[in-house]
Short mmCIF file of C-alpha atoms in Angstrom, two decimals:
data_model
loop_
_atom_site.label_atom_id
_atom_site.label_comp_id
_atom_site.label_asym_id
_atom_site.label_seq_id
_atom_site.Cartn_x
_atom_site.Cartn_y
_atom_site.Cartn_z
CA PRO A 1 7.85 -16.07 -8.66
CA CYS A 2 9.56 -16.25 -12.07
CA ALA A 3 8.05 -19.68 -12.69
CA ASP A 4 4.56 -18.28 -12.09
CA LEU A 5 5.22 -15.54 -14.65
CA ILE A 6 6.46 -18.08 -17.20
CA LYS A 7 3.36 -20.23 -16.60
CA SER A 8 1.09 -17.21 -17.16
CA ILE A 9 2.83 -16.41 -20.42
CA ASN A 10 2.56 -20.00 -21.64
CA GLU A 11 -1.15 -20.05 -20.79
CA SER A 12 -1.79 -16.73 -22.57
CA ILE A 13 -0.30 -18.07 -25.80
CA LYS A 14 -3.20 -20.54 -25.97
CA ILE A 15 -5.78 -17.73 -25.89
CA SER A 16 -4.72 -15.07 -28.40
CA LEU A 17 -1.86 -12.91 -29.55
CA SER A 18 -3.40 -9.91 -27.77
CA ALA A 19 -3.59 -11.90 -24.52
CA LYS A 20 0.05 -12.90 -24.98
CA ALA A 21 1.08 -9.24 -25.48
CA LEU A 22 -0.84 -8.15 -22.38
CA THR A 23 0.49 -11.01 -20.23
CA LEU A 24 4.06 -10.38 -21.38
CA SER A 25 3.75 -6.66 -20.66
CA ILE A 26 2.47 -7.27 -17.15
CA SER A 27 5.01 -10.05 -16.52
CA ILE A 28 7.89 -7.84 -17.62
CA GLU A 29 6.66 -5.08 -15.34
CA THR A 30 6.30 -7.51 -12.42
CA LEU A 31 9.76 -8.95 -13.01
CA LEU A 32 11.34 -5.49 -13.18
CA MET A 33 9.68 -4.38 -9.94
CA ASP A 34 10.36 -7.64 -8.08
CA GLU A 35 13.92 -8.40 -9.20
CA PHE A 36 15.51 -5.13 -10.32
CA LEU A 37 14.06 -2.40 -8.10
CA GLN A 38 17.41 -1.85 -6.37
CA LEU A 39 18.93 -0.67 -9.68
CA TYR A 40 17.04 2.61 -9.64
CA LYS A 41 17.73 5.55 -7.38
CA THR A 42 15.43 8.56 -7.30
CA ASP A 43 17.00 11.68 -8.73
CA GLU A 44 17.70 14.35 -6.07
CA GLU A 45 16.49 17.04 -8.45
CA LEU A 46 13.19 15.21 -8.84
CA GLU A 47 12.87 15.00 -5.05
CA LYS A 48 13.45 18.77 -4.73
CA ASN A 49 10.92 19.55 -7.45
CA LEU A 50 8.31 17.25 -5.90
CA ALA A 51 8.79 18.91 -2.50
CA CYS A 52 8.45 22.35 -4.09
CA VAL A 53 5.25 21.49 -5.94
CA SER A 54 3.82 19.75 -2.85
CA ASN A 55 4.39 22.92 -0.82
CA LEU A 56 2.70 25.03 -3.49
CA ILE A 57 -0.32 22.73 -3.41
CA LEU A 58 -0.47 22.69 0.39
CA GLU A 59 -0.27 26.48 0.58
CA SER A 60 -2.84 27.11 -2.15
CA ASN A 61 -6.12 28.64 -1.01
CA PHE A 62 -7.70 28.04 -4.41
CA LEU A 63 -7.70 24.25 -4.45
CA GLU A 64 -10.51 22.13 -3.01
CA SER A 65 -9.24 19.72 -0.32
CA ASN A 66 -10.16 16.48 -2.16
CA PHE A 67 -8.37 17.68 -5.26
CA ARG A 68 -5.39 18.79 -3.18
CA ASN A 69 -5.17 15.32 -1.58
CA ARG A 70 -5.34 13.61 -4.98
CA MET A 71 -2.57 15.85 -6.31
CA LEU A 72 -0.37 15.16 -3.27
CA GLY A 73 -0.98 11.43 -3.68
CA ALA A 74 -0.01 11.59 -7.35
CA LEU A 75 3.15 13.53 -6.51
CA ASN A 76 4.05 11.05 -3.77
CA SER A 77 3.79 8.16 -6.22
CA MET A 78 6.34 9.91 -8.44
CA LYS A 79 8.98 9.22 -5.78
CA ASN A 80 8.78 5.53 -6.65
CA PRO A 81 10.32 4.22 -9.86
CA ARG A 82 8.17 2.90 -12.66
CA ALA A 83 9.07 -0.37 -14.34
CA LYS A 84 10.00 1.71 -17.38
CA ASP A 85 12.53 3.69 -15.30
CA ILE A 86 14.27 0.45 -14.31
CA LEU A 87 14.22 -0.74 -17.90
CA PHE A 88 15.83 2.56 -18.97
CA GLU A 89 18.63 1.90 -16.46
CA LEU A 90 19.22 -1.53 -17.96
CA ARG A 91 19.17 -0.02 -21.46
CA ASP A 92 21.54 2.83 -20.53
CA ASN A 93 23.96 0.27 -19.10
CA ASN A 94 23.87 -1.77 -22.33
CA LEU A 95 22.19 -4.76 -20.73
CA ILE A 96 18.98 -4.52 -22.79
CA GLU A 97 18.77 -3.31 -26.39
CA LYS A 98 17.13 0.04 -27.16
CA GLU A 99 14.80 -1.55 -29.71
CA LEU A 100 13.41 -3.99 -27.13
CA VAL A 101 12.74 -1.10 -24.72
CA LYS A 102 10.94 0.85 -27.44
CA ILE A 103 8.80 -2.11 -28.45
CA TYR A 104 7.98 -2.77 -24.80
CA SER A 105 6.94 0.85 -24.23
CA ASP A 106 4.74 0.93 -27.32
CA LEU A 107 3.13 -2.48 -26.91
CA ARG A 108 2.72 -2.24 -23.14
CA ASN A 109 0.75 0.99 -23.41
CA LYS A 110 -1.44 -0.34 -26.20
CA SER A 111 -2.12 -3.71 -24.59
CA THR A 112 -2.75 -2.50 -21.04
CA HIS A 113 -4.99 0.38 -22.06
CA GLY A 114 -7.25 -1.62 -24.31
CA ALA A 115 -6.08 -0.45 -27.73
CA SER A 116 -7.04 -3.11 -30.20
CA ASN A 117 -4.89 -4.40 -33.00
CA SER A 118 -6.68 -3.79 -36.28
CA GLY A 119 -5.11 -6.87 -37.80
CA ALA A 120 -3.80 -4.76 -40.68
CA ASP A 121 -0.24 -5.79 -39.93
CA ILE A 122 -0.55 -8.99 -37.96
CA GLN A 123 3.01 -10.03 -38.86
CA LYS A 124 4.40 -6.86 -37.26
CA PHE A 125 2.28 -7.41 -34.14
CA PHE A 126 3.44 -11.03 -33.98
CA MET A 127 7.12 -10.01 -34.22
CA GLU A 128 6.67 -7.27 -31.60
CA THR A 129 5.02 -9.74 -29.24
CA ASN A 130 7.92 -12.12 -29.83
CA ALA A 131 10.29 -9.23 -29.03
CA LEU A 132 8.52 -8.87 -25.66
CA LEU A 133 9.14 -12.57 -25.08
CA VAL A 134 12.85 -12.08 -25.80
CA LEU A 135 12.93 -9.08 -23.42
CA PHE A 136 11.27 -11.19 -20.73
CA TYR A 137 13.81 -13.98 -21.23
CA LYS A 138 16.73 -11.54 -21.08
CA LEU A 139 15.43 -10.15 -17.80
CA ILE A 140 15.19 -13.70 -16.45
CA PHE A 141 18.75 -14.34 -17.68
CA LEU A 142 19.98 -11.25 -15.80
CA ALA A 143 18.07 -12.22 -12.66
CA VAL A 144 19.47 -15.76 -12.54
CA LYS A 145 22.93 -14.79 -13.87
CA TYR A 146 22.61 -16.91 -17.01
CA ASN A 147 25.07 -16.51 -19.86
CA GLY A 148 24.81 -18.69 -22.90
CA LYS A 149 22.80 -19.52 -25.96
CA TYR A 150 19.17 -18.56 -26.52
CA THR A 151 16.74 -18.48 -29.42
CA ASP A 152 15.98 -14.97 -30.63
CA TYR A 153 12.26 -15.12 -31.39
CA SER A 154 12.26 -11.41 -32.31
CA THR A 155 14.28 -12.05 -35.47
CA LYS A 156 12.98 -13.81 -38.57
CA GLY A 157 14.26 -17.36 -38.75
CA TYR A 158 14.69 -17.45 -34.95
CA PRO A 159 18.49 -17.52 -34.92
CA GLU A 160 20.44 -18.82 -31.97
CA LYS A 161 22.36 -16.04 -30.21
CA GLU A 162 24.64 -15.66 -27.23
CA PHE A 163 23.56 -13.78 -24.10
CA THR A 164 26.46 -12.26 -22.16
CA GLY A 165 24.79 -9.63 -19.97
CA GLN A 166 25.67 -9.41 -16.32
CA LEU A 167 24.47 -7.13 -13.56
CA PRO A 168 27.18 -5.52 -11.50
CA ASN A 169 27.46 -6.67 -7.91
CA ASN A 170 26.60 -3.21 -6.73
CA ASP A 171 23.97 -0.73 -7.89
CA LEU A 172 24.15 0.50 -11.47
CA ILE A 173 23.95 4.10 -10.30
CA ASP A 174 26.70 5.51 -8.10
#
């Protein structure tokens, strides 16, 4: 599965920078959900709040049934982690840098929801897209337990750096 994601990213580079940003965003999300889902545990407080709101919706006489069903479906989906939640776990455990998470959040939302890049700061967009590539590589490194040298495409001059991240054998959350 990782090889397919890498192939998609390599193909998107041939099309455009916007296509690369979109493909990287989706590939990062796919990788997080496929390889790191076990790192996230739903918060008990969230579960209690969702149950409370679900009961209020079910007991409401003022809500039309189709709307009620849509609301219950939306609440049910909140029980499952988002890719961003898993990424936050990796960030909070110092496995992924805060700046990469921020860039991912910003660029993912723009690229997947059709926001266009005005071209006013193409260099910034290029560097942010390269930062997504570095985030993708670091996730691959964690998944395959790689430690060693890599090229940091998110930094001017593309310096060689050392990756030393390692997932614990058990879940990140106790």
